[in-house]
């Protein structure tokens, strides 16, 4: 049986991710310390909440070097929502905070206004479409997902990768597009919640398990 | 595109699904998880549980219901009813809920909104507002299943709740609730033009055109209870009606 570990650092909804993995036949392990992270075959970094709190909790548990070392072995890491944001170098949420630095770029807040002056609704709590930009989804973790599928999002901040090659999918917000899925070799991330995005979301979870 | 959401509202008493009129006069319908599974397979966008008796009897039942839901329905779960503290909210979130809806305790102690939002994020903190029109034609805030009234206008409270950190509003029209005679569009317009967070309209849904009207009045989502539980409407019919009216909905 394929095993997937979920990082438990006191933030986010572990149970929903666990159930989505189990539904697709994975054996789920909870990684609550650096040793368990390093032993993982595949790793999911979930997370709901504020960026500084999330990083604080990872630092407190000694998980930052463990996650970096785990990634260096070439095994897959999937960050979801705040978990995706923490893959990047830094965030401006509340105060400037360093992230895991696995992908170049930073995390910024959605603008309150559109160019036309229209006011954006923040947080972005919605089912919103994802679409490919330059990279084909073939052979990535979005393989088999139809362009413009709706995914479930809940967030107020978004990632801005330095390189377009790290943008696997984009989604509209107000009058612009933001990066809604990222990839950098074995480091993957989704701003949306695949575990909350119905059958299409489960297909992404299945891609993770099978990859 | 961002889709407008169709939400199933399940009112819970103990371990049973109930449905009342004007938030009173309950009837037992069955086990909530059975209904939830069915709605997931029919393509519901979100599930909303409201525990009618949590304040009186604790939360053991709803916690079990939520845990089971995470195995049955891979869509967002919001839960409310009797949440009085950050600890109560944590208990519910720990069971697999994505958001908590708070009504009475927030009316009595508005700081609770900021406490929950600061701890779990604004997106987790849904302010549940029960609105009833008074004789002067103004929408006033009620609480405690609409048994108690305040002298606060709904739009004033909605703005305050958002300033304090609420990320979403669950707006229930007490007058329309359980009646299946259409939704309170004037109320939806009032609140959606007062705040810049998503608004879930609730109360009175009878047919697919009500979804269209509520969205056109400004709602981001519509919560449906009775019409779904009594099979007066199919989720697919709501989607089709929305698409016909150029309202974006999720493709399932």
CSV table of C-alpha atoms in Angstrom, one decimal:
chain,number,residue,atom,x,y,z
A,1,UNK,CA,0.0,0.0,0.0
A,2,UNK,CA,1.3,3.5,-0.9
A,3,UNK,CA,1.9,5.6,2.1
A,4,UNK,CA,1.5,9.4,2.4
A,5,UNK,CA,2.4,11.4,5.5
A,6,UNK,CA,0.7,14.6,6.6
A,7,UNK,CA,2.6,17.1,8.6
A,8,UNK,CA,0.9,17.8,11.9
A,9,UNK,CA,2.1,21.2,13.2
A,10,UNK,CA,-1.1,22.3,15.0
A,11,UNK,CA,-2.5,24.2,12.0
A,12,UNK,CA,-5.2,23.1,9.6
A,13,UNK,CA,-7.6,20.4,8.9
A,14,UNK,CA,-5.7,17.1,9.0
A,15,UNK,CA,-8.8,14.9,9.1
A,16,UNK,CA,-10.2,16.0,5.7
A,17,UNK,CA,-6.9,15.5,4.0
A,18,UNK,CA,-6.5,12.1,5.7
A,19,UNK,CA,-10.0,11.0,4.5
A,20,UNK,CA,-9.3,12.1,1.0
A,21,UNK,CA,-6.0,10.2,0.9
A,22,UNK,CA,-7.7,7.1,2.4
A,23,UNK,CA,-10.6,7.3,-0.1
A,24,UNK,CA,-7.9,6.9,-2.8
A,25,UNK,CA,-6.4,3.9,-1.1
A,26,UNK,CA,-3.4,5.4,0.6
A,27,UNK,CA,-2.1,4.5,4.0
A,28,UNK,CA,-1.9,7.7,5.9
A,29,UNK,CA,0.8,8.5,8.5
A,30,UNK,CA,0.9,11.6,10.6
A,31,UNK,CA,4.3,13.3,10.8
A,32,UNK,CA,4.5,15.2,14.1
A,33,UNK,CA,8.3,15.5,14.4
A,34,UNK,CA,11.4,15.9,12.2
A,35,UNK,CA,12.2,12.2,12.2
A,36,UNK,CA,8.8,11.2,10.9
A,37,UNK,CA,9.0,13.9,8.2
A,38,UNK,CA,12.4,12.5,7.0
A,39,UNK,CA,11.1,8.9,6.9
A,40,UNK,CA,8.0,9.8,4.8
A,41,UNK,CA,7.6,8.4,1.3
A,42,UNK,CA,5.4,11.3,0.2
A,43,UNK,CA,4.6,14.4,2.3
A,44,UNK,CA,1.6,16.7,2.4
A,45,UNK,CA,1.9,20.1,4.2
A,46,UNK,CA,-1.6,21.3,4.9
A,47,UNK,CA,-2.5,24.5,6.6
A,48,UNK,CA,-5.2,27.0,7.3
A,49,UNK,CA,-4.4,30.2,9.2
A,50,UNK,CA,-1.9,33.0,9.2
A,51,UNK,CA,1.6,32.6,7.7
A,52,UNK,CA,3.6,33.8,10.7
A,53,UNK,CA,1.8,31.4,13.0
A,54,UNK,CA,2.3,28.6,10.6
A,55,UNK,CA,6.1,29.2,10.2
A,56,UNK,CA,6.3,29.7,14.0
A,57,UNK,CA,4.8,26.3,14.6
A,58,UNK,CA,7.2,24.6,12.1
A,59,UNK,CA,10.2,26.3,13.6
A,60,UNK,CA,9.2,25.4,17.1
A,61,UNK,CA,9.0,21.7,16.2
A,62,UNK,CA,12.3,21.8,14.3
A,63,UNK,CA,10.5,20.9,11.1
A,64,UNK,CA,12.0,23.6,8.8
A,65,UNK,CA,15.4,21.9,8.2
A,66,UNK,CA,13.6,18.5,8.2
A,67,UNK,CA,11.3,19.5,5.4
A,68,UNK,CA,14.2,21.0,3.4
A,69,UNK,CA,16.3,17.9,3.9
A,70,UNK,CA,13.3,15.7,2.9
A,71,UNK,CA,12.9,17.7,-0.3
A,72,UNK,CA,16.6,17.3,-1.1
A,73,UNK,CA,16.1,13.6,-1.3
A,74,UNK,CA,13.8,14.1,-4.3
A,75,UNK,CA,10.7,12.8,-2.7
A,76,UNK,CA,7.4,14.6,-3.3
A,77,UNK,CA,6.1,17.4,-1.1
A,78,UNK,CA,2.6,18.8,-1.7
A,79,UNK,CA,1.7,22.1,0.1
A,80,UNK,CA,-1.9,23.0,0.3
A,81,UNK,CA,-3.3,26.5,0.9
A,82,UNK,CA,-1.1,28.0,3.6
A,83,UNK,CA,1.1,24.9,3.1
A,84,UNK,CA,1.6,26.1,-0.5
A,85,UNK,CA,2.4,29.6,0.6
A,86,UNK,CA,5.0,28.5,3.1
A,87,UNK,CA,6.9,26.8,0.2
A,88,UNK,CA,8.0,30.2,-0.9
A,89,UNK,CA,10.6,32.6,0.4
A,90,UNK,CA,8.6,35.1,2.4
A,91,UNK,CA,5.1,36.5,3.1
A,92,UNK,CA,3.9,40.0,4.0
A,93,UNK,CA,1.0,38.7,6.0
A,94,UNK,CA,0.9,40.7,9.3
A,95,UNK,CA,4.7,41.1,9.2
A,96,UNK,CA,7.5,40.1,6.9
A,97,UNK,CA,8.1,36.4,7.6
A,98,UNK,CA,10.6,33.9,6.0
A,99,UNK,CA,9.0,30.8,4.5
A,100,UNK,CA,10.6,27.5,3.6
A,101,UNK,CA,12.3,29.0,0.6
A,102,UNK,CA,11.8,26.0,-1.6
A,103,UNK,CA,10.4,28.0,-4.5
A,104,UNK,CA,11.5,31.6,-5.4
A,105,UNK,CA,8.8,34.2,-4.9
A,106,UNK,CA,6.7,35.8,-2.2
A,107,UNK,CA,3.3,35.8,-0.8
A,108,UNK,CA,1.2,39.0,-1.0
A,109,UNK,CA,-2.3,40.2,-0.1
A,110,UNK,CA,-5.1,40.5,-2.6
A,111,UNK,CA,-5.7,44.1,-3.6
A,112,UNK,CA,-8.8,45.7,-2.1
A,113,UNK,CA,-9.7,47.5,-5.3
A,114,UNK,CA,-9.8,46.7,-9.0
A,115,UNK,CA,-8.4,49.2,-11.5
A,116,UNK,CA,-11.9,50.3,-12.2
A,117,UNK,CA,-12.4,51.1,-8.5
A,118,UNK,CA,-14.6,48.2,-8.0
A,119,UNK,CA,-14.1,46.6,-4.5
A,120,UNK,CA,-12.9,43.0,-4.3
A,121,UNK,CA,-14.5,40.6,-1.8
A,122,UNK,CA,-11.8,39.3,0.5
A,123,UNK,CA,-11.2,36.6,1.6
A,124,UNK,CA,-11.6,34.7,-1.6
A,125,UNK,CA,-14.0,32.0,-0.5
A,126,UNK,CA,-15.3,30.3,-3.6
A,127,UNK,CA,-15.2,27.6,-6.2
A,128,UNK,CA,-13.0,29.2,-8.9
A,129,UNK,CA,-11.7,27.8,-12.2
A,130,UNK,CA,-8.1,26.8,-12.7
A,131,UNK,CA,-6.4,26.9,-16.1
A,132,UNK,CA,-3.0,26.1,-17.5
A,133,UNK,CA,-0.6,28.9,-18.4
A,134,UNK,CA,2.6,27.8,-20.2
A,135,UNK,CA,3.3,24.4,-18.8
A,136,UNK,CA,1.2,21.5,-19.9
A,137,UNK,CA,-0.5,19.6,-17.2
A,138,UNK,CA,0.5,16.3,-18.8
A,139,UNK,CA,2.6,14.2,-16.4
A,140,UNK,CA,2.2,16.7,-13.6
A,141,UNK,CA,-0.1,16.3,-10.6
A,142,UNK,CA,-2.8,18.0,-12.7
A,143,UNK,CA,-2.6,15.3,-15.4
A,144,UNK,CA,-6.1,14.3,-16.5
A,145,UNK,CA,-7.8,17.4,-14.9
A,146,UNK,CA,-9.8,19.4,-17.4
A,147,UNK,CA,-8.8,23.0,-17.9
A,148,UNK,CA,-11.3,25.4,-16.3
A,149,UNK,CA,-12.3,22.9,-13.6
A,150,UNK,CA,-13.7,24.5,-10.5
A,151,UNK,CA,-11.7,24.1,-7.3
A,152,UNK,CA,-12.5,25.3,-3.7
A,153,UNK,CA,-10.5,28.3,-2.4
A,154,UNK,CA,-10.4,30.0,1.0
A,155,UNK,CA,-7.6,32.6,1.3
A,156,UNK,CA,-6.7,36.3,1.4
A,157,UNK,CA,-3.1,36.0,0.2
A,158,UNK,CA,-1.5,34.5,-2.9
A,159,UNK,CA,1.9,33.5,-4.2
A,160,UNK,CA,3.9,35.3,-6.8
A,161,UNK,CA,6.6,33.0,-8.2
A,162,UNK,CA,9.6,34.7,-9.6
A,163,UNK,CA,9.7,32.3,-12.6
A,164,UNK,CA,6.7,31.7,-14.8
A,165,UNK,CA,7.9,28.1,-15.0
A,166,UNK,CA,6.7,27.6,-11.4
A,167,UNK,CA,3.1,28.5,-12.4
A,168,UNK,CA,1.3,25.3,-13.1
A,169,UNK,CA,-2.2,26.9,-13.0
A,170,UNK,CA,-3.7,30.3,-12.7
A,171,UNK,CA,-7.2,31.5,-11.5
A,172,UNK,CA,-9.0,34.7,-11.8
A,173,UNK,CA,-9.6,37.1,-8.9
A,174,UNK,CA,-11.3,40.4,-9.5
A,175,UNK,CA,-9.6,41.9,-12.6
A,176,UNK,CA,-6.4,39.7,-12.6
A,177,UNK,CA,-5.1,36.2,-12.4
A,178,UNK,CA,-3.1,34.7,-9.6
A,179,UNK,CA,-1.0,31.5,-9.4
A,180,UNK,CA,-3.3,28.8,-8.0
A,181,UNK,CA,-1.0,25.8,-8.5
A,182,UNK,CA,2.8,25.7,-8.4
A,183,UNK,CA,5.5,23.1,-9.3
A,184,UNK,CA,9.2,23.1,-8.9
A,185,UNK,CA,10.6,19.6,-9.6
A,186,UNK,CA,9.4,17.5,-6.6
A,187,UNK,CA,7.8,20.4,-4.8
A,188,UNK,CA,4.2,20.9,-5.6
A,189,UNK,CA,1.5,23.3,-4.3
A,190,UNK,CA,-2.1,24.1,-4.6
A,191,UNK,CA,-3.7,27.3,-3.3
A,192,UNK,CA,-7.1,25.5,-3.5
A,193,UNK,CA,-8.1,22.6,-1.4
A,194,UNK,CA,-8.1,19.4,-3.5
A,195,UNK,CA,-9.5,17.5,-0.5
A,196,UNK,CA,-12.5,19.8,-0.5
A,197,UNK,CA,-13.0,20.1,-4.3
A,198,UNK,CA,-15.3,17.2,-4.9
A,199,UNK,CA,-14.5,14.3,-7.3
A,200,UNK,CA,-12.1,16.4,-9.4
A,201,UNK,CA,-10.1,17.3,-6.3
A,202,UNK,CA,-9.9,13.6,-5.3
A,203,UNK,CA,-8.5,12.9,-8.8
A,204,UNK,CA,-5.6,15.2,-7.9
A,205,UNK,CA,-5.1,13.4,-4.6
A,206,UNK,CA,-5.1,10.2,-6.6
A,207,UNK,CA,-2.4,11.6,-8.9
A,208,UNK,CA,-0.3,12.4,-5.9
A,209,UNK,CA,-0.6,8.8,-4.6
A,210,UNK,CA,0.1,7.2,-8.0
A,211,UNK,CA,2.9,9.5,-9.1
B,1,UNK,CA,-14.7,32.4,-13.3
B,2,UNK,CA,-15.9,32.1,-9.7
B,3,UNK,CA,-19.0,30.0,-9.2
B,4,UNK,CA,-22.0,30.9,-7.1
B,5,UNK,CA,-22.5,28.2,-4.4
B,6,UNK,CA,-25.5,25.9,-3.7
B,7,UNK,CA,-25.3,25.0,0.0
B,8,UNK,CA,-27.3,22.3,1.8
B,9,UNK,CA,-28.4,23.5,5.2
B,10,UNK,CA,-28.9,20.7,7.7
B,11,UNK,CA,-30.4,21.6,11.1
B,12,UNK,CA,-29.5,19.1,13.7
B,13,UNK,CA,-31.0,18.1,17.0
B,14,UNK,CA,-29.0,15.4,18.8
B,15,UNK,CA,-28.0,13.0,16.0
B,16,UNK,CA,-31.1,13.7,13.8
B,17,UNK,CA,-31.8,16.0,10.9
B,18,UNK,CA,-34.7,18.3,11.7
B,19,UNK,CA,-36.6,21.0,9.9
B,20,UNK,CA,-38.8,23.7,11.3
B,21,UNK,CA,-40.6,26.8,10.2
B,22,UNK,CA,-39.4,30.3,11.3
B,23,UNK,CA,-36.6,28.4,13.2
B,24,UNK,CA,-39.3,26.8,15.4
B,25,UNK,CA,-41.5,23.7,15.6
B,26,UNK,CA,-39.1,21.0,14.7
B,27,UNK,CA,-39.8,17.7,12.9
B,28,UNK,CA,-37.4,14.8,12.6
B,29,UNK,CA,-36.4,13.8,9.1
B,30,UNK,CA,-33.7,11.2,9.5
B,31,UNK,CA,-29.9,10.9,9.9
B,32,UNK,CA,-28.0,13.9,8.7
B,33,UNK,CA,-25.1,11.9,7.2
B,34,UNK,CA,-27.5,10.0,5.0
B,35,UNK,CA,-28.8,13.3,3.6
B,36,UNK,CA,-25.3,14.7,3.3
B,37,UNK,CA,-24.0,11.7,1.3
B,38,UNK,CA,-26.9,12.0,-1.1
B,39,UNK,CA,-26.4,15.8,-1.6
B,40,UNK,CA,-22.6,15.2,-2.2
B,41,UNK,CA,-23.4,12.7,-5.0
B,42,UNK,CA,-25.9,15.2,-6.5
B,43,UNK,CA,-23.2,17.9,-6.6
B,44,UNK,CA,-23.8,20.1,-3.6
B,45,UNK,CA,-21.0,22.8,-3.3
B,46,UNK,CA,-20.9,23.0,0.5
B,47,UNK,CA,-22.6,21.6,3.6
B,48,UNK,CA,-23.9,23.7,6.5
B,49,UNK,CA,-24.8,22.1,9.9
B,50,UNK,CA,-26.6,24.1,12.5
B,51,UNK,CA,-27.0,22.4,15.9
B,52,UNK,CA,-30.3,23.6,17.3
B,53,UNK,CA,-29.6,22.3,20.8
B,54,UNK,CA,-25.8,22.5,21.3
B,55,UNK,CA,-26.2,25.3,23.8
B,56,UNK,CA,-28.3,22.9,26.0
B,57,UNK,CA,-26.7,19.5,25.5
B,58,UNK,CA,-23.1,20.0,24.3
B,59,UNK,CA,-21.6,19.1,21.0
B,60,UNK,CA,-20.9,15.4,21.0
B,61,UNK,CA,-23.4,14.5,18.4
B,62,UNK,CA,-22.5,17.2,15.9
B,63,UNK,CA,-18.8,16.4,16.3
B,64,UNK,CA,-19.5,12.8,15.3
B,65,UNK,CA,-21.7,14.0,12.4
B,66,UNK,CA,-18.9,16.2,11.1
B,67,UNK,CA,-16.3,13.5,11.4
B,68,UNK,CA,-18.4,11.1,9.4
B,69,UNK,CA,-19.0,13.9,6.8
B,70,UNK,CA,-15.3,14.2,6.1
B,71,UNK,CA,-15.4,10.6,4.9
B,72,UNK,CA,-18.6,11.0,2.8
B,73,UNK,CA,-18.4,14.5,1.3
B,74,UNK,CA,-15.3,16.1,-0.1
B,75,UNK,CA,-16.6,19.6,-0.1
B,76,UNK,CA,-16.4,22.4,2.5
B,77,UNK,CA,-18.2,22.0,5.8
B,78,UNK,CA,-19.5,24.8,7.9
B,79,UNK,CA,-20.9,24.2,11.4
B,80,UNK,CA,-22.6,26.3,13.9
B,81,UNK,CA,-25.0,26.4,16.8
B,82,UNK,CA,-24.1,27.3,20.4
B,83,UNK,CA,-20.5,28.2,19.7
B,84,UNK,CA,-19.5,30.5,22.6
B,85,UNK,CA,-15.7,30.5,22.7
B,86,UNK,CA,-12.5,30.0,20.8
B,87,UNK,CA,-12.3,26.5,22.4
B,88,UNK,CA,-15.8,25.6,21.1
B,89,UNK,CA,-14.7,26.7,17.6
B,90,UNK,CA,-11.5,24.7,17.8
B,91,UNK,CA,-13.4,21.6,18.8
B,92,UNK,CA,-15.6,21.9,15.7
B,93,UNK,CA,-12.7,22.6,13.4
B,94,UNK,CA,-10.7,19.8,14.8
B,95,UNK,CA,-13.5,17.4,13.7
B,96,UNK,CA,-13.1,18.4,10.1
B,97,UNK,CA,-15.2,21.5,9.7
B,98,UNK,CA,-13.7,24.3,7.6
B,99,UNK,CA,-15.6,27.2,9.1
B,100,UNK,CA,-17.7,27.9,12.1
B,101,UNK,CA,-20.9,30.0,12.1
B,102,UNK,CA,-21.5,32.1,15.2
B,103,UNK,CA,-24.7,33.9,16.1
B,104,UNK,CA,-26.0,34.3,19.6
B,105,UNK,CA,-22.6,34.5,21.4
B,106,UNK,CA,-21.3,37.1,18.9
B,107,UNK,CA,-24.4,39.3,19.5
B,108,UNK,CA,-23.8,39.1,23.2
B,109,UNK,CA,-20.0,39.4,23.0
B,110,UNK,CA,-18.9,40.9,19.7
B,111,UNK,CA,-15.2,40.5,20.6
B,112,UNK,CA,-15.6,36.7,20.1
B,113,UNK,CA,-15.6,37.4,16.3
B,114,UNK,CA,-12.1,38.9,16.5
B,115,UNK,CA,-10.9,36.2,18.8
B,116,UNK,CA,-12.0,33.4,16.4
B,117,UNK,CA,-10.8,35.3,13.3
B,118,UNK,CA,-7.4,36.1,14.9
B,119,UNK,CA,-6.9,32.5,15.9
B,120,UNK,CA,-8.1,30.6,12.8
B,121,UNK,CA,-8.3,33.3,10.1
B,122,UNK,CA,-11.2,35.4,8.9
B,123,UNK,CA,-12.1,32.8,6.4
B,124,UNK,CA,-13.1,30.4,9.2
B,125,UNK,CA,-15.3,32.9,11.0
B,126,UNK,CA,-18.8,33.0,9.5
B,127,UNK,CA,-21.1,35.5,11.2
B,128,UNK,CA,-24.6,34.1,11.3
B,129,UNK,CA,-27.2,36.8,11.2
B,130,UNK,CA,-30.9,36.2,11.7
B,131,UNK,CA,-33.0,39.1,10.4
B,132,UNK,CA,-36.6,39.9,11.0
B,133,UNK,CA,-38.5,42.9,9.6
B,134,UNK,CA,-40.1,45.1,12.3
B,135,UNK,CA,-43.3,47.1,12.0
B,136,UNK,CA,-41.4,50.1,10.7
B,137,UNK,CA,-40.1,48.0,7.8
B,138,UNK,CA,-36.5,47.8,9.1
B,139,UNK,CA,-34.6,44.5,9.3
B,140,UNK,CA,-33.5,43.9,12.9
B,141,UNK,CA,-31.1,41.4,14.3
B,142,UNK,CA,-32.5,38.4,16.3
B,143,UNK,CA,-30.7,35.6,18.1
B,144,UNK,CA,-31.4,32.4,20.0
B,145,UNK,CA,-33.3,30.8,17.1
B,146,UNK,CA,-35.1,34.2,16.7
B,147,UNK,CA,-36.6,34.0,20.1
B,148,UNK,CA,-34.8,37.2,21.2
B,149,UNK,CA,-34.7,40.5,19.4
B,150,UNK,CA,-32.1,43.3,19.5
B,151,UNK,CA,-32.6,46.9,18.6
B,152,UNK,CA,-29.7,46.7,16.1
B,153,UNK,CA,-30.3,47.0,12.4
B,154,UNK,CA,-29.0,44.1,10.3
B,155,UNK,CA,-26.8,46.3,8.0
B,156,UNK,CA,-25.2,48.0,11.0
B,157,UNK,CA,-24.4,44.6,12.7
B,158,UNK,CA,-23.2,43.1,9.4
B,159,UNK,CA,-20.7,46.0,9.0
B,160,UNK,CA,-19.5,45.7,12.6
B,161,UNK,CA,-19.1,42.0,12.3
B,162,UNK,CA,-16.9,42.3,9.2
B,163,UNK,CA,-14.8,45.1,10.8
B,164,UNK,CA,-14.2,42.7,13.7
B,165,UNK,CA,-13.0,40.0,11.4
B,166,UNK,CA,-15.9,37.9,10.1
B,167,UNK,CA,-15.0,36.6,6.6
B,168,UNK,CA,-18.4,35.6,5.5
B,169,UNK,CA,-22.1,36.2,6.4
B,170,UNK,CA,-24.8,33.6,6.7
B,171,UNK,CA,-27.9,35.7,6.3
B,172,UNK,CA,-31.2,34.1,7.4
B,173,UNK,CA,-34.5,35.7,6.9
B,174,UNK,CA,-36.6,34.6,9.8
B,175,UNK,CA,-39.8,35.6,8.1
B,176,UNK,CA,-39.1,33.5,5.1
B,177,UNK,CA,-37.4,30.6,6.8
B,178,UNK,CA,-39.1,27.3,6.2
B,179,UNK,CA,-41.9,28.9,4.2
B,180,UNK,CA,-40.7,27.9,0.7
B,181,UNK,CA,-42.3,31.0,-0.7
B,182,UNK,CA,-39.2,32.7,-2.1
B,183,UNK,CA,-36.3,34.6,-0.6
B,184,UNK,CA,-36.1,38.1,1.0
B,185,UNK,CA,-34.4,39.9,-1.9
B,186,UNK,CA,-34.6,43.3,-0.3
B,187,UNK,CA,-32.6,42.0,2.7
B,188,UNK,CA,-30.0,40.3,0.5
B,189,UNK,CA,-29.5,43.6,-1.4
B,190,UNK,CA,-29.3,45.6,1.8
B,191,UNK,CA,-26.5,43.4,3.3
B,192,UNK,CA,-24.5,42.6,0.2
B,193,UNK,CA,-24.3,46.3,-0.6
B,194,UNK,CA,-23.2,47.1,2.9
B,195,UNK,CA,-20.2,44.7,3.2
B,196,UNK,CA,-17.4,43.3,1.0
B,197,UNK,CA,-17.4,39.7,2.2
B,198,UNK,CA,-19.3,36.8,0.7
B,199,UNK,CA,-22.9,36.5,1.7
B,200,UNK,CA,-24.8,33.2,2.0
B,201,UNK,CA,-28.5,33.9,1.6
B,202,UNK,CA,-30.8,31.6,3.5
B,203,UNK,CA,-34.6,31.3,4.1
B,204,UNK,CA,-37.4,30.8,1.7
B,205,UNK,CA,-35.9,28.9,-1.2
B,206,UNK,CA,-38.6,27.1,-3.1
B,207,UNK,CA,-37.5,26.7,-6.7
B,208,UNK,CA,-34.5,27.2,-9.0
B,209,UNK,CA,-35.5,30.7,-10.0
B,210,UNK,CA,-35.1,31.7,-6.3
B,211,UNK,CA,-31.4,30.9,-6.7
B,212,UNK,CA,-31.1,33.2,-9.7
B,213,UNK,CA,-33.0,36.0,-8.0
B,214,UNK,CA,-30.9,35.8,-4.8
B,215,UNK,CA,-27.7,35.8,-6.8
B,216,UNK,CA,-28.9,38.7,-8.9
B,217,UNK,CA,-29.7,40.5,-5.6
B,218,UNK,CA,-26.0,40.1,-4.6
B,219,UNK,CA,-25.8,36.7,-2.9
B,220,UNK,CA,-22.6,34.7,-3.4
B,221,UNK,CA,-24.3,31.5,-2.2
B,222,UNK,CA,-27.7,30.2,-1.3
B,223,UNK,CA,-28.4,27.8,1.6
B,224,UNK,CA,-31.3,25.5,1.1
B,225,UNK,CA,-32.9,23.3,3.7
B,226,UNK,CA,-36.5,22.3,3.4
B,227,UNK,CA,-36.8,22.2,-0.4
B,228,UNK,CA,-33.9,19.8,-0.6
B,229,UNK,CA,-34.8,17.6,2.3
B,230,UNK,CA,-38.4,17.2,1.0
B,231,UNK,CA,-37.1,16.7,-2.5
B,232,UNK,CA,-39.0,19.6,-3.9
B,233,UNK,CA,-36.0,20.5,-6.0
B,234,UNK,CA,-33.0,18.8,-7.6
B,235,UNK,CA,-29.6,20.3,-7.3
B,236,UNK,CA,-29.1,19.7,-11.1
B,237,UNK,CA,-32.2,21.8,-11.8
B,238,UNK,CA,-30.8,24.7,-9.9
B,239,UNK,CA,-27.5,24.5,-11.9
B,240,UNK,CA,-29.4,24.3,-15.2
B,241,UNK,CA,-31.5,27.3,-14.3
B,242,UNK,CA,-28.4,29.3,-13.2
B,243,UNK,CA,-26.6,28.4,-16.5
B,244,UNK,CA,-29.6,29.6,-18.5
B,245,UNK,CA,-29.4,32.9,-16.7
B,246,UNK,CA,-25.6,33.3,-17.2
B,247,UNK,CA,-24.8,32.7,-13.6
B,248,UNK,CA,-21.6,30.7,-13.2
B,249,UNK,CA,-21.9,27.5,-11.2
B,250,UNK,CA,-19.5,24.6,-10.7
B,251,UNK,CA,-19.3,21.9,-13.4
B,252,UNK,CA,-19.7,18.6,-11.6
